[in-house]
Structure formats: C-alpha cells, structure tokens
Short mmCIF file of C-alpha atoms (C1' of nucleotides) in Angstrom, two decimals:
data_model
loop_
_atom_site.label_atom_id
_atom_site.label_comp_id
_atom_site.label_asym_id
_atom_site.label_seq_id
_atom_site.Cartn_x
_atom_site.Cartn_y
_atom_site.Cartn_z
CA MET A 10 -28.30 7.97 15.69
CA LYS A 11 -28.96 4.26 15.63
CA ASP A 12 -30.46 2.41 18.51
CA PHE A 13 -28.32 -0.52 19.45
CA THR A 14 -30.21 -2.34 22.11
CA SER A 15 -27.76 -5.18 22.07
CA LEU A 16 -24.15 -5.59 21.09
CA ALA A 17 -25.16 -8.15 18.55
CA PRO A 18 -22.82 -7.79 15.60
CA VAL A 19 -23.85 -5.42 12.91
CA SER A 20 -24.93 -6.73 9.55
CA ARG A 21 -22.10 -4.88 7.82
CA LYS A 22 -19.01 -6.96 7.32
CA ILE A 23 -16.18 -5.84 9.54
CA SER A 24 -12.70 -5.91 8.07
CA ASP A 25 -9.88 -7.83 9.59
CA SER A 26 -7.93 -4.63 10.16
CA THR A 27 -10.79 -3.21 12.17
CA VAL A 28 -11.01 -6.32 14.33
CA ARG A 29 -7.29 -6.21 14.99
CA ARG A 30 -7.50 -2.58 15.98
CA LEU A 31 -10.41 -3.25 18.32
CA SER A 32 -8.32 -5.91 19.97
CA LEU A 33 -5.54 -3.36 20.37
CA TYR A 34 -7.86 -0.71 21.77
CA LEU A 35 -9.06 -3.21 24.34
CA ARG A 36 -5.53 -3.72 25.55
CA PHE A 37 -4.95 -0.01 25.87
CA LEU A 38 -8.22 0.40 27.72
CA GLU A 39 -7.21 -2.31 30.16
CA GLU A 40 -3.96 -0.48 30.76
CA PHE A 41 -5.78 2.78 31.31
CA GLU A 42 -8.20 1.02 33.63
CA HIS A 43 -5.29 -0.40 35.57
CA GLU A 44 -3.84 3.08 35.92
CA GLY A 45 -7.15 4.34 37.21
CA VAL A 46 -7.94 6.53 34.22
CA ALA A 47 -11.71 7.00 33.93
CA THR A 48 -12.22 8.42 30.45
CA VAL A 49 -10.19 8.57 27.26
CA SER A 50 -10.56 10.40 23.98
CA SER A 51 -10.22 8.86 20.56
CA ARG A 52 -7.01 10.85 20.28
CA GLN A 53 -5.51 9.19 23.33
CA LEU A 54 -6.45 5.73 22.11
CA ALA A 55 -5.00 6.50 18.71
CA SER A 56 -1.70 7.76 20.01
CA GLN A 57 -1.06 4.43 21.76
CA GLY A 58 -1.72 2.39 18.68
CA ALA A 59 -0.14 4.04 15.70
CA THR A 60 -3.44 5.06 14.19
CA THR A 61 -5.57 8.20 13.99
CA ALA A 62 -8.35 9.57 16.14
CA ALA A 63 -10.73 9.48 13.18
CA GLN A 64 -9.92 5.82 12.64
CA VAL A 65 -10.68 4.99 16.25
CA ARG A 66 -14.04 6.77 16.08
CA LYS A 67 -14.90 5.13 12.76
CA ASP A 68 -14.00 1.67 14.06
CA LEU A 69 -16.15 2.11 17.15
CA SER A 70 -19.01 3.72 15.25
CA LEU A 71 -19.39 0.52 13.23
CA PHE A 72 -20.81 -1.06 16.36
CA GLY A 73 -22.65 1.81 18.02
CA SER A 74 -22.22 5.11 19.79
CA PHE A 75 -20.14 4.47 22.84
CA GLY A 76 -18.77 7.92 23.62
CA LYS A 77 -20.01 11.18 25.00
CA ARG A 78 -19.45 14.28 22.91
CA GLY A 79 -17.12 16.68 24.51
CA ARG A 80 -16.03 14.06 27.08
CA GLY A 81 -14.71 10.98 25.32
CA TYR A 82 -15.21 7.33 26.23
CA GLU A 83 -15.68 5.86 29.66
CA VAL A 84 -12.77 3.43 29.98
CA ALA A 85 -14.42 0.58 31.88
CA ASP A 86 -17.58 0.81 29.86
CA LEU A 87 -15.85 0.80 26.49
CA ALA A 88 -13.62 -2.09 27.56
CA ARG A 89 -16.71 -4.09 28.48
CA LYS A 90 -18.33 -3.32 25.16
CA LEU A 91 -15.25 -4.19 23.12
CA LYS A 92 -15.00 -7.47 24.97
CA ALA A 93 -18.59 -8.25 24.06
CA ILE A 94 -18.02 -7.27 20.44
CA LEU A 95 -14.89 -9.40 20.13
CA GLY A 96 -16.61 -12.39 21.70
CA LEU A 97 -14.48 -12.22 24.83
CA GLY A 98 -17.41 -12.18 27.21
CA ARG A 99 -16.80 -15.88 27.70
CA ARG A 100 -13.85 -18.24 27.94
CA TRP A 101 -12.80 -20.27 24.93
CA ARG A 102 -11.76 -23.90 24.95
CA VAL A 103 -8.67 -24.59 22.91
CA ALA A 104 -6.92 -27.76 21.84
CA LEU A 105 -3.25 -27.84 21.01
CA ILE A 106 -2.28 -30.21 18.24
CA GLY A 107 1.44 -30.87 18.19
CA ALA A 108 3.58 -30.83 21.32
CA GLY A 109 6.93 -30.15 19.72
CA ARG A 110 9.08 -27.16 20.56
CA ILE A 111 6.65 -24.52 19.34
CA GLY A 112 3.62 -26.39 20.63
CA SER A 113 5.11 -26.83 24.10
CA ALA A 114 5.99 -23.17 24.30
CA LEU A 115 2.45 -22.22 23.31
CA ALA A 116 0.95 -24.64 25.83
CA GLU A 117 2.72 -22.78 28.59
CA TYR A 118 2.18 -19.30 27.14
CA GLY A 119 0.42 -17.42 29.93
CA ASP A 120 -1.04 -14.68 27.80
CA PHE A 121 -3.54 -17.07 26.20
CA ARG A 122 -5.18 -17.91 29.51
CA GLU A 123 -5.03 -14.29 30.57
CA ARG A 124 -6.97 -13.29 27.46
CA GLY A 125 -9.65 -15.93 27.91
CA PHE A 126 -8.28 -18.94 26.06
CA ASP A 127 -7.90 -22.18 28.01
CA ILE A 128 -5.92 -25.03 26.56
CA VAL A 129 -7.86 -28.11 27.57
CA ALA A 130 -6.32 -30.85 25.44
CA VAL A 131 -2.94 -31.57 23.86
CA PHE A 132 -2.35 -34.04 21.07
CA ASP A 133 0.79 -35.42 19.49
CA SER A 134 1.52 -38.25 17.10
CA ASP A 135 4.91 -39.09 18.62
CA PRO A 136 4.53 -42.10 20.97
CA ALA A 137 7.46 -40.77 22.99
CA LYS A 138 5.46 -37.65 23.83
CA VAL A 139 2.13 -39.33 24.52
CA GLY A 140 1.47 -39.66 28.24
CA ARG A 141 3.84 -36.86 29.21
CA ARG A 142 2.53 -33.90 31.17
CA LEU A 143 2.44 -30.47 29.56
CA ALA A 144 1.01 -27.36 31.16
CA GLY A 145 -0.99 -29.48 33.57
CA LEU A 146 -2.39 -31.76 30.87
CA THR A 147 -1.51 -35.22 29.66
CA VAL A 148 -0.47 -35.43 26.03
CA VAL A 149 -2.90 -37.65 24.14
CA ALA A 150 -2.17 -39.69 21.01
CA GLU A 151 -3.19 -37.75 17.93
CA ARG A 152 -4.88 -40.90 16.69
CA ASP A 153 -7.34 -40.58 19.57
CA MET A 154 -8.20 -37.00 18.73
CA GLU A 155 -11.74 -37.65 17.49
CA ARG A 156 -12.58 -39.73 20.55
CA VAL A 157 -11.25 -37.13 22.98
CA LEU A 158 -12.87 -34.21 21.18
CA ALA A 159 -16.20 -35.98 21.41
CA ASP A 160 -15.86 -36.00 25.20
CA THR A 161 -14.20 -32.63 25.70
CA PRO A 162 -15.32 -30.43 22.83
CA VAL A 163 -13.22 -27.38 21.99
CA ASP A 164 -13.92 -24.21 20.03
CA ILE A 165 -10.48 -23.62 18.58
CA ALA A 166 -7.43 -25.71 17.77
CA ILE A 167 -3.88 -24.45 17.61
CA VAL A 168 -1.98 -26.34 14.93
CA ALA A 169 1.71 -26.81 15.67
CA VAL A 170 2.57 -29.90 13.65
CA PRO A 171 4.95 -30.24 10.70
CA VAL A 172 3.84 -28.81 7.37
CA GLU A 173 3.15 -32.25 5.88
CA ALA A 174 0.68 -33.13 8.62
CA ALA A 175 -1.05 -29.79 9.06
CA GLN A 176 -3.86 -29.88 6.51
CA ALA A 177 -4.95 -33.39 7.47
CA VAL A 178 -5.07 -32.44 11.13
CA VAL A 179 -7.28 -29.44 10.34
CA ASP A 180 -9.65 -31.53 8.25
CA ARG A 181 -9.95 -34.16 10.95
CA ALA A 182 -10.43 -31.70 13.80
CA ALA A 183 -12.98 -29.72 11.79
CA ALA A 184 -14.92 -32.91 11.14
CA ALA A 185 -14.76 -33.56 14.89
CA GLY A 186 -16.46 -30.24 15.59
CA VAL A 187 -13.66 -27.67 15.93
CA HIS A 188 -14.78 -24.36 14.42
CA GLY A 189 -11.62 -22.27 14.37
CA PHE A 190 -7.93 -22.87 13.75
CA LEU A 191 -4.75 -20.99 14.42
CA ASN A 192 -2.04 -22.50 12.26
CA PHE A 193 1.65 -22.18 13.10
CA ALA A 194 2.90 -24.59 10.46
CA PRO A 195 4.72 -22.52 7.83
CA THR A 196 2.24 -23.10 5.06
CA GLN A 197 -1.11 -21.75 4.02
CA LEU A 198 -3.87 -24.13 4.98
CA HIS A 199 -7.33 -24.30 3.54
CA ALA A 200 -10.28 -24.11 5.89
CA PRO A 201 -13.23 -26.39 5.29
CA GLU A 202 -16.49 -24.63 4.51
CA GLY A 203 -17.77 -22.57 7.41
CA ILE A 204 -14.58 -22.92 9.44
CA ALA A 205 -12.39 -19.99 10.50
CA LEU A 206 -8.66 -20.34 10.04
CA ARG A 207 -5.73 -17.99 10.44
CA ASP A 208 -2.15 -18.67 9.50
CA VAL A 209 0.71 -17.33 11.59
CA ASN A 210 3.79 -17.64 9.46
CA MET A 211 6.84 -16.56 11.38
CA SER A 212 9.33 -17.12 8.58
CA MET A 213 7.15 -15.05 6.31
CA GLU A 214 7.33 -12.20 8.80
CA LEU A 215 11.11 -12.41 8.68
CA GLU A 216 10.97 -12.39 4.89
CA ALA A 217 8.84 -9.27 4.96
CA LEU A 218 11.45 -7.68 7.23
CA ALA A 219 14.20 -8.78 4.86
CA TYR A 220 12.32 -7.07 2.05
CA SER A 221 12.04 -3.82 4.03
CA LEU A 222 15.72 -3.91 4.93
CA SER A 223 16.76 -4.54 1.34
CA GLN A 224 14.67 -1.57 0.30
CA ASP A 225 16.23 0.70 2.88
CA ALA A 226 19.69 -0.37 1.87
CA ASP A 227 19.17 0.87 -1.69
CA ALA A 228 17.61 4.13 -0.66
CA MET F 9 6.77 -2.65 -21.58
CA LYS F 10 9.36 -1.41 -19.14
CA ASP F 11 12.96 -2.38 -19.30
CA PHE F 12 14.08 -3.75 -15.98
CA THR F 13 17.76 -4.31 -16.35
CA SER F 14 18.14 -5.14 -12.69
CA LEU F 15 15.83 -6.43 -10.02
CA ALA F 16 16.42 -3.28 -8.04
CA PRO F 17 13.22 -2.40 -6.28
CA VAL F 18 10.82 -0.20 -8.10
CA SER F 19 10.25 3.35 -7.01
CA ARG F 20 6.59 2.64 -6.35
CA LYS F 21 5.83 1.69 -2.80
CA ILE F 22 4.86 -1.93 -2.50
CA SER F 23 2.13 -2.83 -0.05
CA ASP F 24 2.59 -5.25 2.77
CA SER F 25 -0.06 -7.54 1.33
CA THR F 26 1.84 -7.72 -1.93
CA VAL F 27 5.07 -8.61 -0.14
CA ARG F 28 3.32 -11.33 1.83
CA ARG F 29 1.85 -12.77 -1.33
CA LEU F 30 5.22 -12.74 -3.07
CA SER F 31 6.61 -14.67 -0.14
CA LEU F 32 3.79 -17.18 -0.55
CA TYR F 33 4.31 -17.48 -4.29
CA LEU F 34 7.95 -18.24 -3.65
CA ARG F 35 7.01 -21.15 -1.43
CA PHE F 36 4.67 -22.56 -4.02
CA LEU F 37 7.31 -22.18 -6.69
CA GLU F 38 9.78 -24.07 -4.55
CA GLU F 39 7.23 -26.84 -4.16
CA PHE F 40 6.61 -26.93 -7.89
CA GLU F 41 10.35 -26.95 -8.50
CA HIS F 42 10.72 -29.84 -6.10
CA GLU F 43 8.03 -31.73 -8.00
CA GLY F 44 9.87 -31.12 -11.24
CA VAL F 45 7.25 -28.79 -12.73
CA ALA F 46 8.90 -26.48 -15.25
CA THR F 47 6.32 -23.78 -15.85
CA VAL F 48 3.22 -22.48 -14.06
CA SER F 49 0.44 -20.11 -14.97
CA SER F 50 -0.81 -17.30 -12.79
CA ARG F 51 -3.94 -19.38 -12.35
CA GLN F 52 -2.00 -22.26 -10.87
CA LEU F 53 -0.12 -20.00 -8.49
CA ALA F 54 -3.36 -18.34 -7.44
CA SER F 55 -5.18 -21.57 -6.75
CA GLN F 56 -2.54 -22.59 -4.21
CA GLY F 57 -2.74 -19.36 -2.35
CA ALA F 58 -6.36 -18.33 -2.00
CA THR F 59 -6.00 -15.42 -4.41
CA THR F 60 -6.82 -14.70 -8.03
CA ALA F 61 -4.85 -15.08 -11.22
CA ALA F 62 -5.19 -11.35 -11.89
CA GLN F 63 -3.77 -10.59 -8.46
CA VAL F 64 -0.75 -12.78 -9.11
CA ARG F 65 -0.07 -11.10 -12.44
CA LYS F 66 -0.54 -7.65 -10.94
CA ASP F 67 1.80 -8.40 -8.04
CA LEU F 68 4.50 -9.66 -10.36
CA SER F 69 4.03 -6.87 -12.86
CA LEU F 70 4.98 -4.36 -10.17
CA PHE F 71 8.52 -5.64 -10.51
CA GLY F 72 8.79 -6.50 -14.16
CA SER F 73 7.61 -8.87 -16.87
CA PHE F 74 8.63 -12.31 -15.84
CA GLY F 75 6.28 -14.51 -17.83
CA LYS F 76 5.80 -15.61 -21.41
CA ARG F 77 2.41 -14.97 -22.97
CA GLY F 78 0.62 -18.16 -23.81
CA ARG F 79 3.09 -20.19 -21.71
CA GLY F 80 3.16 -18.89 -18.16
CA TYR F 81 6.16 -18.48 -15.86
CA GLU F 82 9.30 -20.57 -15.77
CA VAL F 83 9.32 -21.98 -12.23
CA ALA F 84 13.04 -21.87 -11.45
CA ASP F 85 13.48 -18.49 -13.06
CA LEU F 86 10.57 -16.87 -11.26
CA ALA F 87 11.68 -18.35 -7.94
CA ARG F 88 15.11 -16.84 -8.43
CA LYS F 89 13.63 -13.47 -9.26
CA LEU F 90 11.27 -13.47 -6.29
CA LYS F 91 14.17 -14.34 -4.02
CA ALA F 92 16.08 -11.37 -5.33
CA ILE F 93 13.08 -9.08 -4.94
CA LEU F 94 12.44 -10.19 -1.37
CA GLY F 95 16.08 -9.76 -0.43
CA LEU F 96 16.62 -13.48 0.00
CA GLY F 97 19.61 -13.63 -2.29
CA ARG F 98 21.76 -13.54 0.83
CA ARG F 99 21.65 -14.94 4.34
CA TRP F 100 20.50 -12.76 7.23
CA ARG F 101 22.10 -12.57 10.66
CA VAL F 102 19.57 -12.65 13.47
CA ALA F 103 19.86 -12.14 17.22
CA LEU F 104 17.38 -13.65 19.61
CA ILE F 105 16.61 -11.53 22.64
CA GLY F 106 14.90 -13.54 25.35
CA ALA F 107 15.54 -17.23 25.87
CA GLY F 108 12.33 -18.12 27.67
CA ARG F 109 9.87 -20.69 26.42
CA ILE F 110 8.95 -18.90 23.23
CA GLY F 111 12.49 -17.71 22.60
CA SER F 112 13.97 -21.17 23.05
CA ALA F 113 11.42 -22.66 20.68
CA LEU F 114 12.25 -20.00 18.09
CA ALA F 115 15.99 -20.57 18.52
CA GLU F 116 15.51 -24.16 17.49
CA TYR F 117 12.93 -23.48 14.80
CA GLY F 118 14.42 -25.04 11.70
CA ASP F 119 12.37 -23.12 9.18
CA PHE F 120 14.23 -19.88 9.91
CA ARG F 121 17.56 -21.32 8.86
CA GLU F 122 15.98 -23.04 5.91
CA ARG F 123 14.62 -19.69 4.68
CA GLY F 124 17.93 -17.88 5.05
CA PHE F 125 17.88 -16.58 8.60
CA ASP F 126 20.73 -17.60 10.90
CA ILE F 127 20.46 -17.01 14.62
CA VAL F 128 23.95 -15.98 15.62
CA ALA F 129 23.46 -14.61 19.14
CA VAL F 130 21.09 -15.22 22.04
CA PHE F 131 20.56 -12.84 24.94
CA ASP F 132 18.71 -13.16 28.21
CA SER F 133 18.58 -11.11 31.37
CA ASP F 134 18.08 -14.09 33.66
CA PRO F 135 21.46 -15.04 35.24
CA ALA F 136 20.23 -18.61 35.49
CA LYS F 137 19.99 -18.79 31.71
CA VAL F 138 23.23 -17.00 30.88
CA GLY F 139 25.98 -19.43 29.92
CA ARG F 140 23.59 -22.19 28.93
CA ARG F 141 23.70 -23.61 25.42
CA LEU F 142 20.80 -23.05 23.08
CA ALA F 143 20.68 -24.16 19.47
CA GLY F 144 24.45 -24.37 19.39
CA LEU F 145 25.00 -20.96 20.93
CA THR F 146 25.85 -19.77 24.41
CA VAL F 147 23.26 -17.50 26.02
CA VAL F 148 24.80 -14.11 26.73
CA ALA F 149 23.77 -11.65 29.44
CA GLU F 150 21.38 -9.09 28.03
CA ARG F 151 23.44 -6.42 29.75
CA ASP F 152 26.31 -7.29 27.39
CA MET F 153 24.17 -6.92 24.30
CA GLU F 154 25.80 -3.73 23.00
CA ARG F 155 29.28 -5.16 23.45
CA VAL F 156 28.43 -8.40 21.66
CA LEU F 157 26.55 -6.71 18.84
CA ALA F 158 29.59 -4.52 18.20
CA ASP F 159 31.64 -7.68 17.58
CA THR F 160 29.02 -9.76 15.82
CA PRO F 161 26.65 -7.37 14.09
CA VAL F 162 23.21 -8.63 13.16
CA ASP F 163 20.57 -7.40 10.73
CA ILE F 164 17.47 -8.43 12.63
CA ALA F 165 16.53 -9.12 16.22
CA ILE F 166 13.72 -11.37 17.38
CA VAL F 167 12.21 -9.99 20.57
CA ALA F 168 10.88 -12.64 22.94
CA VAL F 169 11.05 -10.89 26.30
CA PRO F 170 8.18 -9.93 28.62
CA VAL F 171 5.99 -7.00 27.62
CA GLU F 172 7.54 -4.66 30.20
CA ALA F 173 11.04 -5.15 28.82
CA ALA F 174 10.26 -5.21 25.12
CA GLN F 175 10.39 -1.55 24.09
CA ALA F 176 13.63 -0.88 25.97
CA VAL F 177 15.28 -3.86 24.34
CA VAL F 178 14.29 -2.61 20.89
CA ASP F 179 15.60 0.87 21.58
CA ARG F 180 18.91 -0.47 22.84
CA ALA F 181 19.39 -2.94 20.01
CA ALA F 182 18.46 -0.32 17.42
CA ALA F 183 21.03 2.03 18.90
CA ALA F 184 23.53 -0.84 18.66
CA GLY F 185 22.92 -1.14 14.92
CA VAL F 186 20.06 -3.60 14.49
CA HIS F 187 17.84 -2.50 11.60
CA GLY F 188 14.83 -4.78 11.86
CA PHE F 189 12.78 -6.34 14.63
CA LEU F 190 10.29 -9.15 14.90
CA ASN F 191 8.41 -8.72 18.15
CA PHE F 192 6.67 -11.61 19.89
CA ALA F 193 5.83 -9.75 23.10
CA PRO F 194 2.06 -9.27 23.14
CA THR F 195 2.15 -5.51 22.76
CA GLN F 196 2.58 -3.03 19.97
CA LEU F 197 6.09 -1.62 19.97
CA HIS F 198 7.27 1.58 18.38
CA ALA F 199 10.17 1.42 15.98
CA PRO F 200 12.80 4.13 16.17
CA GLU F 201 13.11 6.26 13.04
CA GLY F 202 14.32 4.31 10.03
CA ILE F 203 13.96 0.95 11.73
CA ALA F 204 11.64 -1.83 10.51
CA LEU F 205 9.51 -3.59 13.07
CA ARG F 206 6.74 -6.14 12.89
CA ASP F 207 4.59 -7.37 15.74
CA VAL F 208 3.44 -10.96 15.91
CA ASN F 209 0.66 -11.04 18.44
CA MET F 210 -0.53 -14.56 18.95
CA SER F 211 -3.24 -13.73 21.48
CA MET F 212 -4.59 -11.14 19.10
CA GLU F 213 -4.89 -13.82 16.44
CA LEU F 214 -6.92 -15.92 18.83
CA GLU F 215 -9.10 -12.91 19.58
CA ALA F 216 -9.71 -12.38 15.89
CA LEU F 217 -10.75 -16.03 15.68
CA ALA F 218 -13.04 -15.57 18.67
CA TYR F 219 -14.64 -12.66 16.86
CA SER F 220 -15.24 -14.75 13.74
CA LEU F 221 -16.69 -17.60 15.74
CA SER F 222 -19.03 -15.30 17.66
CA GLN F 223 -20.22 -13.90 14.35
CA ASP F 224 -20.90 -17.32 12.90
CA ALA F 225 -22.79 -18.35 16.00
CA ASP F 226 -25.32 -15.53 15.52
CA ALA F 227 -25.72 -16.09 11.83
"C1'" DA B 18 -14.38 24.33 24.55
"C1'" DA B 19 -13.79 19.75 23.78
"C1'" DG B 20 -14.58 15.72 21.41
"C1'" DT B 21 -17.94 12.40 19.24
"C1'" DG B 22 -20.36 10.49 15.11
"C1'" DT B 23 -20.61 10.39 10.34
"C1'" DG B 24 -21.36 11.66 5.35
"C1'" DA B 25 -18.27 12.83 1.79
"C1'" DA B 26 -13.80 12.91 -0.28
"C1'" DG B 27 -9.57 10.83 -1.14
"C1'" DC B 28 -6.70 7.08 -1.50
"C1'" DT B 29 -5.26 2.23 -1.99
"C1'" DA B 30 -6.04 -2.36 -3.36
"C1'" DT B 31 -8.42 -5.68 -6.03
"C1'" DT B 32 -10.90 -7.25 -10.00
"C1'" DC B 33 -12.19 -6.84 -14.79
"C1'" DA B 34 -11.42 -7.21 -19.45
"C1'" DC B 35 -8.92 -7.22 -23.37
"C1'" DA B 36 -4.95 -6.15 -26.56
"C1'" DG B 37 -0.84 -8.39 -27.50
"C1'" DC B 38 2.30 -12.21 -27.79
"C1'" DC B 39 3.71 -17.12 -27.83
"C1'" DG S 21 -5.90 -21.31 -28.04
"C1'" DG S 22 -3.70 -20.04 -23.98
"C1'" DC S 23 -1.90 -16.84 -20.97
"C1'" DT S 24 0.53 -12.52 -19.80
"C1'" DG S 25 0.66 -7.53 -18.84
"C1'" DT S 26 -1.91 -3.62 -17.89
"C1'" DG S 27 -5.18 0.39 -18.22
"C1'" DA S 28 -9.84 1.05 -16.62
"C1'" DA S 29 -13.47 0.04 -13.40
"C1'" DT S 30 -14.78 -1.26 -8.95
"C1'" DA S 31 -14.57 -2.05 -4.22
"C1'" DG S 32 -12.72 -1.21 0.24
"C1'" DC S 33 -10.39 1.45 3.62
"C1'" DT S 34 -8.78 5.78 5.65
"C1'" DT S 35 -8.87 10.61 6.31
"C1'" DC S 36 -11.27 14.96 6.31
"C1'" DA S 37 -14.30 18.14 8.01
"C1'" DC S 38 -18.04 19.63 10.39
"C1'" DA S 39 -22.70 19.41 12.59
"C1'" DC S 40 -23.94 18.16 16.95
"C1'" DT S 41 -23.73 17.13 22.01
"C1'" DT S 42 -22.09 17.61 26.65
#
DNA sequence: AAGTGTGAAGCTATTCACAGCC
DNA sequence: GGCTGTGAATAGCTTCACACTT
C-alpha cells in the first residue's frame, strides 16, 4: 500500500474519462452528504453513475487508498479528497468572452458559481453591448481585454463568440495570461502550447444523437 | 475490398469517438467545399482536427472505401457520404423543454437549424412563460406536453429544466414517443430502454479544466 | 461477512507499416 | 510518387477475481 502523504497528483497520467467520473462521484457524494448518509460503498457510487463498482475503486485507487475494507468510503472525507484532487479546493476566476445569447445565459448560470467558478469579467466586441450590465458585471469592450486582464487576472475563459472570432480570442487571452479555455463556438479550436482547452459542441451532440437514432431505425 | 452497395450502417458497433470525429470531418469538408477545394487527403483532414491520418482512414474504412489511392477523397462526395452515415440526409424535429435562460439561448441558436435540427415546440412549466413567443414559436405549458407531442411528433428533445425536474421530463417525453434526448441539466440522467440520451454538463467541463490547471501548476 | 485495493486478463481504440492502386 | 485501405502491433481502458482488512 502506497503512502500518500499529500493529495498531490500522481505521476501517472489520468485519463479524461477518469476525471469526468471523479467529477460525477463528487456530485453523488454531495447528494449523499446532504441526505445525511455517512458511508457509501463503491457499488452504491457506481449504481448512481452508470458505471461499475470495480471502475469506481480503480478510479479512486489511482490517487490513493481512501476506503476502509469491509466498510466502504466515508462520504464527507471522500468528497473532500475528490475536491482536492480535482482542484476544487479553491475558487476559480473566469472571464466570459462574448455576451450574445449563449454567453448571457452562461453568465447567469448559477451552477458555475455553485461549483466554484466565479465569472469576474465579461467582454464583447459589439459596441451596443459594451457598458450594459450582465450578471452584476459591466460588459467591457473586447478590444480592452488585455488591459482588463492585466488588472483582474483570470484562470479560465469561456469563449462564446462566433466561429470566425473564436481562435483569435483564444490566442489573445492566452497571451494575456489565461491558462484554460472552455469553447462554445461550434468549431474545434487549437490551444497554444501549455494551455488547456475543451470544446463543447452542442450541434455535434445532436449529430451524434441523430446517428444513434438512424441506427436504431434500421435495426 | 467490401462491396457497400448502400450506406446502410455496418453491423460493427461504431464508437462514440468515431462518430464525433466523423462529425468533425464533415465540418472540415464543408469548409473545404466552400473554399472550392476538390479533393483532400487523410493527412489534410487530420491536421484540421487534432488527429492522425491513419485515424481518419480507419474511421472512414469502417463504412466503406471512399477514397482513391494516390489522389485522396473527393470533397463533395465524401461530405455527402458522411451526411448519410450520420443520419443528416434529412431534417430532425426537436422539442425544447425548458425556456429558461439556457433554453431560450438554445431556442435561438442558429447552428442547430443550420445543421439540420428544427425546433418545432417549446415547453415550460412556468405559467409566466407559457404563451410567450420564442424563436417564432409559442411556449406551451409543460403539462400539455403529451397532447402536443401527439399532434406534432418530434425525434429529439433538448432538456433545459432544473435538475429536480429533468428525469421526470425525460420519462414523460420518452413515453410520448421522443427517441433521443440532449440533456443540459447538470446531472446524469438515465435513458429508458431503447432511448438515446446524451448529457452535456458544462460545470463538469469546467471542473475538468480545473483539474488540468491544477496539474500544470504542480509540474 | 462485507467491501476495498490491485495485479492480471480481456477488450477496445489507436498507431504502425506496407501492399496495392492511381 | 502519392495516398488509400487494412491486417498486425501497440497502447489504453475496463472488468475480473481474489487476497486482504475491518
């Protein structure tokens, strides 16, 4: 049994699927905690999340030994550890770039704040939007992005601008010190060296559904 | 070499990652087509999409032999074939359930229509929203969902209701004949037997970014 | 008895490498 | 010469199964 004195990430590279599952487990643990449940087994965690008990144990074992044999996992304790592993032991500062329909909806999306992500700046290139209030913030001209980011640095930027503008906005924000991006423009962006970027492509999700439905129809 | 007389899906089960890549390739092909490019190589397709030439060829080969050795793929032809494979040779009828901030933004999201998905009904449980116009449609009471879906059947429903309401809404809509769901409520829903469902969890994407950034910070 | 932690096995996905065709 | 299509090799992920702990 390894001795993990800290929760410092393990040398081994953790797959994206594992990270996503950890994030899911954390949610379930918070629900259990809310219901006053004190301990859970890998089986119980698995049943909530469409996975297997072995998978849960394997995922957790990548980071240490958090359970007690014969008993399971202590809910509050495991939740705390997962938070530390996922980097949620702190709050994250987020900029929103693009205050159109999707951007505005995201600015006011309560779940972000609830999960530790604070939107602290909003940018838009449309002069008609600049100066307006959105989710308690004043929309700033996209042209002033570098200047504002120098004053109020952020960790992550949410990109909600049109496809044509998206890559440029990422490159500029990355140069201005933003380390992670969540892109909602329906295109695959390229992250500068050393920068984390994830694409959320809603139309592509619908296309994947369309594929499934076409398959079923022939079956 | 196999003889694919139709584009009917192959018996082999196709992985989600392959489907997503096909959807990406299709976008690139449409861009190439728009630029007047007549043929592309697997290398060119790969370079756009952060994958490898071998992966592109493998993905395509699961469905047939679409290229010409020494020449590459004919852009318009391959685009047509990918559309057929993905089930995009037709338009899809979509209901939106939940006309809150996210729902409203999705209702007006142009890319859906552009990619073949027409929102033809909008439901909400809030009496204050019922009767309002949204993206050219009148918001209908969620309670009347079954009645309306009987008249105007849809293939897919987009779920944009609060977490607490999400599973019930899926169960009801599935019973009313909806075959696929795209869920935006930040929870993992369970699809009834034979129903396709995908979760888009935006907070979870941010958490995955937070994980990456925490990793980088220690490196 | 119950349930974790984990090496080993099994499975799936990606990459390699090259014969075959244009 | 260039590039596809594809079996073979490799890598990565999931499941199994069981020793071990409470």
